[in-house]
Coordinates of C-alpha atoms in Angstrom, one line a residue:
X1 CA -20.1 -75.1 -50.1
X2 CA -19.5 -73.9 -53.6
X3 CA -22.3 -73.5 -56.2
X4 CA -20.8 -76.3 -58.2
X5 CA -21.0 -78.6 -55.2
X6 CA -24.6 -77.6 -54.7
X7 CA -25.4 -78.4 -58.3
X8 CA -23.7 -81.8 -58.0
X9 CA -25.6 -82.4 -54.7
X10 CA -28.9 -81.7 -56.4
X11 CA -28.1 -84.2 -59.1
X12 CA -26.9 -86.9 -56.7
X13 CA -29.8 -86.4 -54.3
X14 CA -32.1 -87.7 -57.0
X15 CA -30.0 -90.9 -57.0
X16 CA -29.7 -91.0 -53.2
X17 CA -25.9 -90.4 -53.5
X18 CA -25.2 -87.0 -52.1
X19 CA -22.1 -88.5 -50.4
X20 CA -22.5 -86.3 -47.3
X21 CA -22.0 -83.0 -49.1
X22 CA -24.7 -81.8 -46.7
X23 CA -27.2 -83.5 -44.4
X24 CA -31.0 -83.1 -45.0
X25 CA -31.8 -80.5 -42.3
X26 CA -34.9 -78.4 -41.6
X27 CA -34.4 -74.7 -42.6
X28 CA -36.5 -71.6 -42.7
X29 CA -36.9 -68.8 -45.2
X30 CA -39.0 -65.8 -44.0
X31 CA -39.9 -63.3 -46.7
X32 CA -41.3 -60.0 -45.6
X33 CA -43.0 -57.2 -47.7
X34 CA -42.8 -53.6 -46.5
X35 CA -46.3 -52.1 -46.3
X36 CA -47.6 -54.8 -48.6
X37 CA -51.2 -55.9 -48.9
X38 CA -53.4 -58.1 -50.9
X39 CA -52.3 -56.8 -54.3
X40 CA -51.5 -60.2 -55.8
X41 CA -53.1 -63.0 -57.8
X42 CA -52.7 -65.2 -54.7
X43 CA -55.4 -63.0 -53.2
X44 CA -57.6 -62.9 -56.2
X45 CA -56.4 -59.5 -57.5
X46 CA -56.6 -60.0 -61.3
X47 CA -55.4 -56.5 -62.1
X48 CA -51.8 -57.1 -61.1
X49 CA -49.3 -59.7 -62.5
X50 CA -47.6 -61.6 -59.6
X51 CA -46.6 -64.9 -61.1
X52 CA -44.1 -65.8 -58.4
X53 CA -46.4 -65.2 -55.5
X54 CA -49.1 -67.1 -57.4
X55 CA -46.7 -70.0 -57.8
X56 CA -45.7 -69.9 -54.1
X57 CA -49.3 -69.9 -53.2
X58 CA -49.7 -73.2 -55.1
X59 CA -47.1 -74.7 -52.8
X60 CA -48.5 -73.1 -49.7
X61 CA -51.4 -72.9 -47.3
X62 CA -52.9 -69.4 -47.9
X63 CA -54.3 -67.6 -44.9
X64 CA -57.3 -65.4 -45.3
X65 CA -57.5 -64.2 -41.7
X66 CA -53.9 -63.2 -40.9
X67 CA -53.2 -60.0 -39.0
X68 CA -50.3 -58.0 -37.8
X69 CA -50.2 -57.3 -34.1
X70 CA -49.2 -53.7 -34.7
X71 CA -49.6 -51.5 -37.8
X72 CA -46.2 -49.8 -37.8
X73 CA -42.9 -50.9 -39.3
X74 CA -40.4 -51.3 -36.5
X75 CA -42.9 -52.4 -33.8
X76 CA -44.3 -55.0 -36.2
X77 CA -40.8 -56.3 -37.1
X78 CA -39.8 -56.5 -33.5
X79 CA -43.1 -58.3 -32.6
X80 CA -42.6 -60.7 -35.5
X81 CA -39.0 -61.6 -34.3
X82 CA -39.9 -61.8 -30.6
X83 CA -43.4 -63.2 -30.5
X84 CA -44.2 -60.3 -28.1
X85 CA -46.5 -57.4 -28.8
X86 CA -44.9 -53.9 -29.0
X87 CA -46.0 -52.9 -25.5
X88 CA -44.2 -56.0 -24.1
X89 CA -40.9 -56.0 -26.2
X90 CA -40.4 -52.2 -25.9
X91 CA -40.3 -51.3 -29.6
X92 CA -43.1 -48.7 -29.1
X93 CA -42.4 -46.8 -32.4
X94 CA -40.1 -46.5 -35.4
X95 CA -36.5 -47.6 -34.5
X96 CA -34.0 -44.7 -34.4
X97 CA -31.1 -43.9 -32.1
X98 CA -32.1 -40.3 -31.7
X99 CA -35.2 -41.1 -29.7
X100 CA -33.9 -44.4 -28.4
X101 CA -36.8 -46.5 -29.7
X102 CA -35.4 -50.0 -29.1
X103 CA -36.6 -53.3 -27.7
X104 CA -35.7 -53.9 -24.0
X105 CA -32.2 -55.3 -23.4
X106 CA -33.4 -58.6 -21.9
X107 CA -35.8 -59.5 -24.7
X108 CA -34.9 -62.9 -26.2
X109 CA -35.5 -62.6 -29.9
X110 CA -35.8 -65.4 -32.5
X111 CA -32.3 -64.8 -34.0
X112 CA -30.9 -64.9 -30.4
X113 CA -32.7 -68.1 -29.6
X114 CA -31.7 -69.7 -32.9
X115 CA -28.1 -68.8 -32.4
X116 CA -28.1 -70.4 -28.9
X117 CA -29.6 -73.6 -30.6
X118 CA -26.7 -73.7 -33.1
X119 CA -28.8 -72.6 -36.1
X120 CA -27.2 -70.2 -38.6
X121 CA -29.1 -66.9 -39.0
X122 CA -29.1 -64.4 -41.8
X123 CA -30.9 -61.1 -42.7
X124 CA -30.9 -59.4 -46.1
X125 CA -32.8 -56.2 -46.5
X126 CA -34.6 -53.9 -44.1
X127 CA -33.9 -54.5 -40.4
X128 CA -35.1 -51.3 -38.7
X129 CA -35.0 -52.7 -35.2
X130 CA -32.6 -52.7 -32.3
X131 CA -30.5 -52.9 -30.2
X132 CA -28.0 -55.2 -32.0
X133 CA -27.4 -57.5 -29.0
X134 CA -31.1 -58.3 -28.9
X135 CA -31.3 -59.0 -32.7
X136 CA -28.0 -60.6 -33.6
X137 CA -27.6 -62.2 -37.0
X138 CA -24.6 -64.2 -38.2
X139 CA -25.0 -62.9 -41.8
X140 CA -26.3 -59.4 -42.1
X141 CA -26.7 -57.1 -45.1
X142 CA -29.1 -54.3 -44.2
X143 CA -29.5 -50.5 -44.0
X144 CA -27.0 -50.7 -41.2
X145 CA -24.1 -51.6 -43.5
X146 CA -25.4 -50.6 -46.9
X147 CA -27.9 -48.7 -48.9
X148 CA -31.5 -49.6 -48.2
X149 CA -32.3 -49.1 -51.9
X150 CA -29.8 -51.8 -52.8
X151 CA -30.3 -54.4 -50.1
X152 CA -34.1 -53.8 -50.1
X153 CA -35.2 -53.0 -53.7
X154 CA -32.4 -54.0 -56.0
X155 CA -33.5 -57.6 -56.7
X156 CA -30.3 -58.5 -58.5
X157 CA -28.3 -57.4 -55.5
X158 CA -30.7 -59.3 -53.2
X159 CA -30.3 -62.4 -55.3
X160 CA -26.5 -62.3 -55.1
X161 CA -26.6 -61.8 -51.3
X162 CA -28.9 -64.9 -51.0
X163 CA -26.5 -66.8 -53.2
X164 CA -23.6 -65.8 -51.0
X165 CA -25.5 -66.8 -47.8
X166 CA -26.3 -70.2 -49.3
X167 CA -22.9 -70.8 -50.7
X168 CA -21.3 -70.2 -47.4
X169 CA -23.7 -72.4 -45.5
X170 CA -22.1 -74.9 -43.2
X171 CA -23.5 -78.1 -41.6
X172 CA -26.0 -76.2 -39.4
X173 CA -29.6 -75.6 -40.2
X174 CA -30.3 -72.0 -41.3
X175 CA -32.9 -69.3 -40.8
X176 CA -32.8 -66.7 -43.6
X177 CA -34.9 -63.5 -43.3
X178 CA -35.3 -61.6 -46.6
X179 CA -37.0 -58.3 -45.8
X180 CA -37.8 -56.4 -49.0
X181 CA -38.2 -52.6 -48.8
X182 CA -40.8 -52.8 -51.6
X183 CA -43.4 -51.6 -51.9
X184 CA -42.9 -49.0 -49.2
X185 CA -43.3 -45.3 -50.3
X186 CA -40.2 -43.3 -51.0
X187 CA -41.6 -40.1 -52.5
X188 CA -40.9 -38.2 -49.2
X189 CA -37.2 -39.1 -49.2
X190 CA -36.3 -39.7 -52.9
X191 CA -39.0 -37.9 -54.8
X192 CA -37.1 -38.3 -58.1
X193 CA -37.9 -42.0 -58.0
X194 CA -41.6 -41.6 -57.8
X195 CA -44.2 -42.1 -54.9
X196 CA -43.3 -45.7 -54.5
X197 CA -39.7 -45.8 -55.9
X198 CA -41.2 -47.2 -59.0
X199 CA -38.6 -45.5 -61.2
X200 CA -35.6 -46.8 -59.1
X201 CA -33.6 -49.2 -61.2
X202 CA -35.8 -49.1 -64.3
X203 CA -33.0 -48.0 -66.7
X204 CA -34.2 -44.5 -67.3
X205 CA -31.5 -41.8 -67.2
X206 CA -30.5 -41.1 -63.6
X207 CA -32.6 -43.9 -62.3
X208 CA -30.0 -46.7 -62.4
X209 CA -30.6 -50.2 -63.7
X210 CA -31.5 -53.5 -62.0
X211 CA -30.5 -56.3 -64.5
X212 CA -33.0 -58.8 -63.3
X213 CA -36.0 -56.5 -63.2
X214 CA -38.5 -56.2 -66.0
X215 CA -40.6 -53.2 -65.0
X216 CA -44.4 -53.6 -65.3
X217 CA -46.4 -50.4 -65.7
X218 CA -50.0 -49.9 -64.9
X219 CA -52.5 -47.2 -65.8
X220 CA -55.0 -45.7 -63.3
X221 CA -57.7 -47.6 -65.1
X222 CA -56.0 -51.0 -64.5
X223 CA -56.1 -51.0 -60.7
X224 CA -58.5 -52.5 -58.2
X225 CA -59.4 -49.8 -55.6
X226 CA -60.0 -51.2 -52.1
X227 CA -63.0 -49.9 -50.2
X228 CA -60.9 -47.8 -47.8
X229 CA -59.1 -45.8 -50.5
X230 CA -60.8 -42.9 -52.3
X231 CA -61.7 -43.8 -55.9
X232 CA -60.2 -40.8 -57.6
X233 CA -57.8 -40.4 -60.5
X234 CA -55.0 -39.4 -58.2
X235 CA -55.5 -42.4 -55.8
X236 CA -55.7 -44.7 -58.8
X237 CA -52.4 -43.4 -60.2
X238 CA -50.9 -43.8 -56.7
X239 CA -52.0 -47.5 -56.7
X240 CA -50.7 -48.0 -60.2
X241 CA -47.2 -46.9 -59.0
X242 CA -47.5 -49.2 -56.0
X243 CA -48.3 -52.1 -58.4
X244 CA -45.1 -51.5 -60.2
X245 CA -43.0 -51.9 -57.1
X246 CA -45.0 -55.0 -56.0
X247 CA -44.1 -56.4 -59.4
X248 CA -40.4 -55.8 -58.6
X249 CA -40.8 -57.5 -55.3
X250 CA -42.6 -60.4 -56.9
X251 CA -39.8 -60.9 -59.4
X252 CA -37.3 -60.7 -56.5
X253 CA -39.2 -63.4 -54.6
X254 CA -38.9 -65.6 -57.7
X255 CA -35.1 -65.0 -57.8
X256 CA -34.8 -65.8 -54.1
X257 CA -36.8 -69.1 -54.4
X258 CA -34.8 -70.1 -57.5
X259 CA -31.5 -69.6 -55.5
X260 CA -33.0 -71.8 -52.8
X261 CA -33.9 -74.5 -55.4
X262 CA -30.5 -74.4 -57.2
X263 CA -28.7 -74.7 -53.8
X264 CA -30.7 -77.8 -53.1
X265 CA -32.6 -76.5 -50.1
X266 CA -36.1 -76.1 -51.5
X267 CA -37.4 -79.4 -50.3
X268 CA -36.3 -79.1 -46.7
X269 CA -37.1 -75.4 -46.1
X270 CA -40.2 -73.9 -44.5
X271 CA -41.0 -70.8 -46.5
X272 CA -43.2 -68.0 -45.0
X273 CA -44.3 -64.9 -46.9
X274 CA -46.1 -62.1 -45.2
X275 CA -46.0 -58.3 -44.7
X276 CA -45.4 -56.1 -41.7
X277 CA -48.5 -53.8 -41.6
X278 CA -51.3 -52.3 -43.7
X279 CA -50.6 -50.4 -46.9
X280 CA -49.8 -46.7 -46.7
X281 CA -53.2 -45.3 -47.6
X282 CA -56.1 -43.8 -45.7
X283 CA -57.3 -46.3 -43.0
X284 CA -54.3 -48.5 -43.7
X285 CA -50.9 -48.4 -42.0
X286 CA -50.9 -47.0 -38.4
X287 CA -54.6 -48.0 -38.0
X288 CA -55.9 -51.0 -36.1
X289 CA -58.9 -51.3 -38.4
X290 CA -59.1 -54.4 -40.6
X291 CA -57.7 -52.3 -43.4
X292 CA -54.6 -51.5 -41.3
X293 CA -53.9 -55.0 -39.8
X294 CA -55.0 -57.6 -42.2
X295 CA -52.0 -59.2 -43.9
X296 CA -51.2 -61.7 -46.7
X297 CA -49.6 -64.9 -45.4
X298 CA -48.4 -67.9 -47.3
X299 CA -46.8 -70.8 -45.5
X300 CA -45.1 -73.5 -47.6
X301 CA -43.9 -76.6 -45.9
X302 CA -42.3 -79.4 -47.9
X303 CA -43.5 -81.8 -45.2
X304 CA -47.2 -80.8 -45.4
X305 CA -48.0 -81.0 -49.0
X306 CA -51.6 -82.2 -48.4
X307 CA -52.6 -78.5 -47.8
X308 CA -50.7 -77.0 -50.7
X309 CA -53.0 -74.8 -52.7
X310 CA -55.6 -74.7 -50.0
X311 CA -57.0 -71.8 -47.9
X312 CA -57.2 -71.5 -44.1
X313 CA -59.7 -69.3 -42.4
X314 CA -58.1 -69.6 -39.0
X315 CA -57.4 -66.3 -37.3
X316 CA -53.6 -66.0 -37.1
X317 CA -51.2 -63.3 -36.2
X318 CA -47.6 -62.3 -36.9
X319 CA -47.1 -63.2 -33.2
X320 CA -47.5 -66.8 -34.3
X321 CA -44.3 -66.7 -36.4
X322 CA -41.8 -67.2 -33.5
X323 CA -43.6 -70.2 -32.0
X324 CA -44.0 -71.7 -35.5
X325 CA -40.3 -71.5 -36.3
X326 CA -39.3 -72.7 -32.8
X327 CA -41.5 -75.7 -33.3
X328 CA -40.1 -76.3 -36.8
X329 CA -36.6 -76.5 -35.2
X330 CA -37.9 -78.4 -32.1
X331 CA -36.7 -75.6 -29.8
X332 CA -38.5 -75.1 -26.5
X333 CA -40.3 -71.8 -26.1
X334 CA -38.5 -69.2 -24.0
X335 CA -39.5 -68.3 -20.4
X336 CA -37.7 -65.4 -18.9
X337 CA -38.1 -62.0 -17.2
X338 CA -37.7 -58.6 -18.7
X339 CA -38.4 -56.6 -15.6
X340 CA -38.5 -57.9 -12.0
X341 CA -39.9 -61.4 -11.6
X342 CA -42.7 -61.3 -14.2
X343 CA -42.2 -64.2 -16.6
X344 CA -42.6 -63.7 -20.3
X345 CA -44.6 -66.3 -22.1
X346 CA -45.4 -66.4 -25.8
X347 CA -49.2 -65.9 -26.5
X348 CA -49.1 -66.9 -30.1
X349 CA -49.8 -70.3 -31.7
X350 CA -47.5 -72.5 -33.7
X351 CA -48.9 -72.7 -37.3
X352 CA -47.6 -76.2 -37.9
X353 CA -50.8 -77.9 -36.7
X354 CA -52.8 -75.7 -39.2
X355 CA -50.7 -77.3 -42.0
X356 CA -52.4 -80.6 -41.1
X357 CA -56.0 -79.6 -40.2
X358 CA -58.0 -76.5 -39.7
X359 CA -58.0 -75.3 -36.0
X360 CA -60.8 -73.5 -34.2
X361 CA -58.8 -70.2 -33.8
X362 CA -61.1 -67.2 -34.1
X363 CA -59.3 -64.5 -32.0
X364 CA -56.4 -62.2 -32.6
X365 CA -55.1 -59.2 -30.6
X366 CA -53.3 -56.0 -31.6
X367 CA -51.6 -53.2 -29.8
X368 CA -50.2 -49.8 -31.0
X369 CA -48.6 -46.9 -29.1
X370 CA -46.5 -44.8 -31.5
X371 CA -45.5 -44.7 -35.2
X372 CA -43.2 -41.7 -35.5
X373 CA -42.1 -40.3 -32.1
X374 CA -44.6 -37.5 -32.2
X375 CA -47.4 -39.9 -33.2
X376 CA -48.6 -41.0 -29.8
X377 CA -52.0 -42.6 -30.2
X378 CA -52.2 -45.8 -28.1
X379 CA -54.8 -48.3 -29.3
X380 CA -55.6 -51.9 -28.3
X381 CA -57.8 -54.2 -30.3
X382 CA -59.4 -57.7 -30.3
X383 CA -60.9 -59.4 -33.3
X384 CA -63.1 -62.3 -32.3
X385 CA -65.1 -64.2 -34.9
X386 CA -67.1 -61.5 -36.7
X387 CA -66.7 -58.8 -34.0
X388 CA -63.9 -56.3 -33.9
X389 CA -63.3 -54.1 -30.8
X390 CA -60.9 -51.1 -30.9
X391 CA -60.0 -49.2 -27.8
X392 CA -58.7 -45.7 -28.5
X393 CA -56.9 -44.6 -25.3
X394 CA -56.1 -41.1 -26.6
X395 CA -59.5 -40.6 -28.2
X396 CA -59.9 -36.9 -27.3
X397 CA -56.9 -36.0 -29.5
X398 CA -56.9 -36.1 -33.4
X399 CA -55.5 -39.3 -35.0
X400 CA -51.9 -38.4 -36.1
X401 CA -50.7 -38.6 -39.7
X402 CA -47.2 -39.9 -40.6
X403 CA -44.7 -38.0 -42.8
X404 CA -44.5 -40.1 -45.9
X405 CA -48.3 -40.7 -46.0
X406 CA -48.9 -36.9 -45.5
X407 CA -47.0 -36.0 -48.7
X408 CA -48.4 -38.9 -50.7
X409 CA -50.5 -38.0 -53.7
X410 CA -53.6 -39.8 -52.3
X411 CA -53.6 -37.9 -49.0
X412 CA -52.8 -34.5 -50.5
X413 CA -55.7 -35.0 -53.0
X414 CA -58.0 -35.9 -50.1
X415 CA -56.9 -32.8 -48.2
X416 CA -57.4 -30.6 -51.2
X417 CA -60.8 -32.0 -52.0
X418 CA -61.9 -31.6 -48.4
X419 CA -60.7 -28.0 -48.1
X420 CA -62.4 -27.0 -51.4
X421 CA -65.7 -28.9 -50.6
X422 CA -65.3 -31.3 -53.5
X423 CA -66.5 -34.9 -53.6
X424 CA -63.8 -37.1 -52.0
X425 CA -65.2 -40.4 -53.3
X426 CA -64.1 -41.8 -49.9
X427 CA -66.1 -44.1 -47.5
X428 CA -65.7 -41.6 -44.6
X429 CA -64.7 -38.0 -44.0
X430 CA -61.6 -36.5 -42.5
X431 CA -63.4 -35.3 -39.3
X432 CA -64.4 -38.9 -38.4
X433 CA -61.0 -40.2 -39.4
X434 CA -59.3 -37.7 -37.0
X435 CA -61.7 -37.9 -34.1
X436 CA -62.7 -41.3 -32.9
X437 CA -64.8 -42.8 -30.1
X438 CA -63.1 -44.3 -27.1
X439 CA -64.6 -47.7 -27.9
X440 CA -65.3 -48.9 -31.5
X441 CA -67.3 -52.1 -32.0
X442 CA -68.0 -53.5 -35.4
X443 CA -69.9 -56.5 -36.7
X444 CA -67.8 -57.4 -39.7
X445 CA -70.3 -59.9 -41.0
X446 CA -72.9 -57.2 -41.4
X447 CA -70.5 -54.2 -41.8
X448 CA -67.2 -55.3 -43.4
X449 CA -66.2 -51.7 -44.0
X450 CA -66.3 -51.0 -40.2
X451 CA -68.5 -47.9 -40.5
X452 CA -71.3 -48.4 -38.0
X453 CA -69.9 -48.2 -34.4
X454 CA -72.1 -50.5 -32.2
X455 CA -70.3 -49.8 -28.9
X456 CA -73.3 -47.8 -27.5
X457 CA -76.0 -50.0 -29.0
X458 CA -77.8 -51.8 -26.1
X459 CA -78.3 -54.9 -28.3
X460 CA -74.6 -55.4 -28.4
X461 CA -73.9 -54.7 -24.7
X462 CA -73.0 -58.4 -23.9
X463 CA -70.7 -58.6 -26.9
X464 CA -69.0 -55.4 -25.9
X465 CA -68.4 -56.6 -22.3
X466 CA -67.2 -60.0 -23.5
X467 CA -64.6 -58.5 -25.8
X468 CA -63.5 -56.0 -23.2
X469 CA -62.8 -58.9 -20.8
X470 CA -60.9 -60.8 -23.5
X471 CA -58.8 -57.7 -24.3
X472 CA -58.0 -56.8 -20.7
X473 CA -57.0 -60.4 -19.9
X474 CA -54.6 -60.4 -22.8
X475 CA -53.2 -57.0 -21.7
X476 CA -52.5 -58.4 -18.2
X477 CA -50.9 -61.6 -19.7
X478 CA -48.6 -59.5 -21.8
X479 CA -47.6 -57.0 -19.1
X480 CA -49.2 -54.0 -20.9
X481 CA -48.2 -50.8 -19.0
X482 CA -51.3 -49.2 -20.5
X483 CA -53.7 -51.7 -19.1
X484 CA -55.3 -49.2 -16.7
X485 CA -55.3 -46.2 -19.1
X486 CA -56.8 -43.7 -19.8
X487 CA -59.0 -43.4 -16.7
X488 CA -56.7 -45.3 -14.3
X489 CA -53.1 -45.6 -13.3
X490 CA -51.2 -48.8 -12.8
X491 CA -49.9 -49.2 -9.3
X492 CA -48.5 -52.8 -8.9
X493 CA -48.1 -52.7 -5.2
X494 CA -51.7 -51.7 -4.5
X495 CA -54.9 -53.6 -4.7
X496 CA -56.6 -53.3 -7.1
X497 CA -53.7 -52.5 -9.3
X498 CA -55.8 -50.1 -11.5
X499 CA -56.3 -47.1 -9.3
X500 CA -59.0 -44.6 -10.6
X501 CA -57.9 -41.1 -11.7
X502 CA -61.3 -39.5 -11.6
X503 CA -60.4 -37.6 -14.7
X504 CA -64.0 -37.4 -16.1
X505 CA -63.5 -40.2 -18.7

C-alpha cells in the first residue's frame, strides 16, 4: 500500500469509510535498546531529555521490576525471541560464526512461529543471533546485509526502512522488530566516534550527518550516577557521552512511532520497548546482580487504555515477550523437542493479563554461561520478592572482563586508581568484583546495593534453601546442562541424575 493510500485510509477511518484498503488487524512493534538502562524521564531520571520515551510511557504500562534472563547481547536476544533461557536455546555467548555460537537447529523462534501463522515479520537494526533458519524474517535490514552504524544508529535510515516495511505491508498482520544499536559502546571498534559513538552522524567533519538527529550534549555535572558506578570525573564524562546516544535513540523512537501513526497502524499495534541487558559499566552488563539484569519495559496496548500511564510492580522477564506476543495473535504456545524426547515448554508469562490488573508475580530467573567466547563464567539466579540468590558455578576463577568494557574510560580509570592506591569512589573494590562466593544471597529490601552476602548467615538458612529449591526446579524444567555443576556431573541414565564428583567443593 502506498503512503498516499495510508494517508487516505487514516482520514476515512475517522468516518468509518476505509473501503477495505486494509482490515483492522492486531500487529506488534517491538523496540529494543542495546545496553540501555533507566536513563530516561520515564524512569524518573530528570537529568536527561527523552521526550519520546516519556510520551510512550504515558500510553503504556511501565514495569518497575522487569529483568533480562541473561546479561549478554546475543544470548539475551535469542532468549527474547525464543522464550527459552540461553542454556536451553543454545546461544551460550555472543553470536559469531568463527566460534559457532548459535541457537540449536530445532529451536522454534518467534519469527518462525509467526511465519507459520501467516503473520508478516520484519527486523531493522541489530540482529546478532543465528542460525538464519531458526530466526527467519520476511523483511530484514541488519548487520548481515548492511552497516550496523546505519541500520542501528542512523535514525533517518531507520525511519525510512520502517516506512518501507509499512508501505509494503499486505493483508496479513505484522510483527516488526526495531533493534537500535544505541546506546552500545563503540570506542573499542570506532574510537574516532567517541566512547558511545556519540559523534557518529553529528555533522562534524568526518563524522557524517544524520538529518533527523538534533544532538544533545551533556556535561559531567549534568548526569545522575547510579550507585554501582564510580562517582568520578571520568565516569561522569562517560555517562554524559552515553546520554547523547540515548537521546539519539529517543529521537529515533519518536520517528518510528510517527511512521506507525501516519501509516494508520498506531491504534491496532501492541508496542513494547525494553533493552537486552545491563548498561556497560562496572556491575552492569555480564553480571546477574540487579544492576546487570534490571531493564526498562514499557508495554502500550491500544486495547488496554485503562492502565496507560500506570506502573506495575509485577516481577516480569524478557522470557515473557514470546508468550505475550503469541497471546496477542491468539497463537498456541509451541511444544516440541530439541534433543531426544524432552519436550520444550515456555516458562514465561503472557503480560496481557497485567494490562488489566496487577498479578501476584514475584519471581524471575536468570542464567548466564559466556559473553565473549573466552568469558566462561556460568551463573544462575533467582529473584524472589525481596531476596536475590546468585549461584556462581565458576567461583574459584576471577570474574572475566569483556573487551569494549575493558577499554572504556570508566574501567580504565578504575584500574588506574586501584593500581596507584587512589580513592575509587566505588561501592566495592576490584578484588571482591573479581572473586566471588559460590552462593550470594541478598535481602534487597534492607540492602538494595547487594553488598552484604547473607548466604552463610544462619538467620537466613531457610530462605537460602527455599531459593535453592526454586532455582534447581527451574533448571530441571528448562533442561539446564549445568544443573549438577560444579560439584556433580549430569548422567541422565543413572539415578540420581546428579552424580557426585568429590572434587572438594
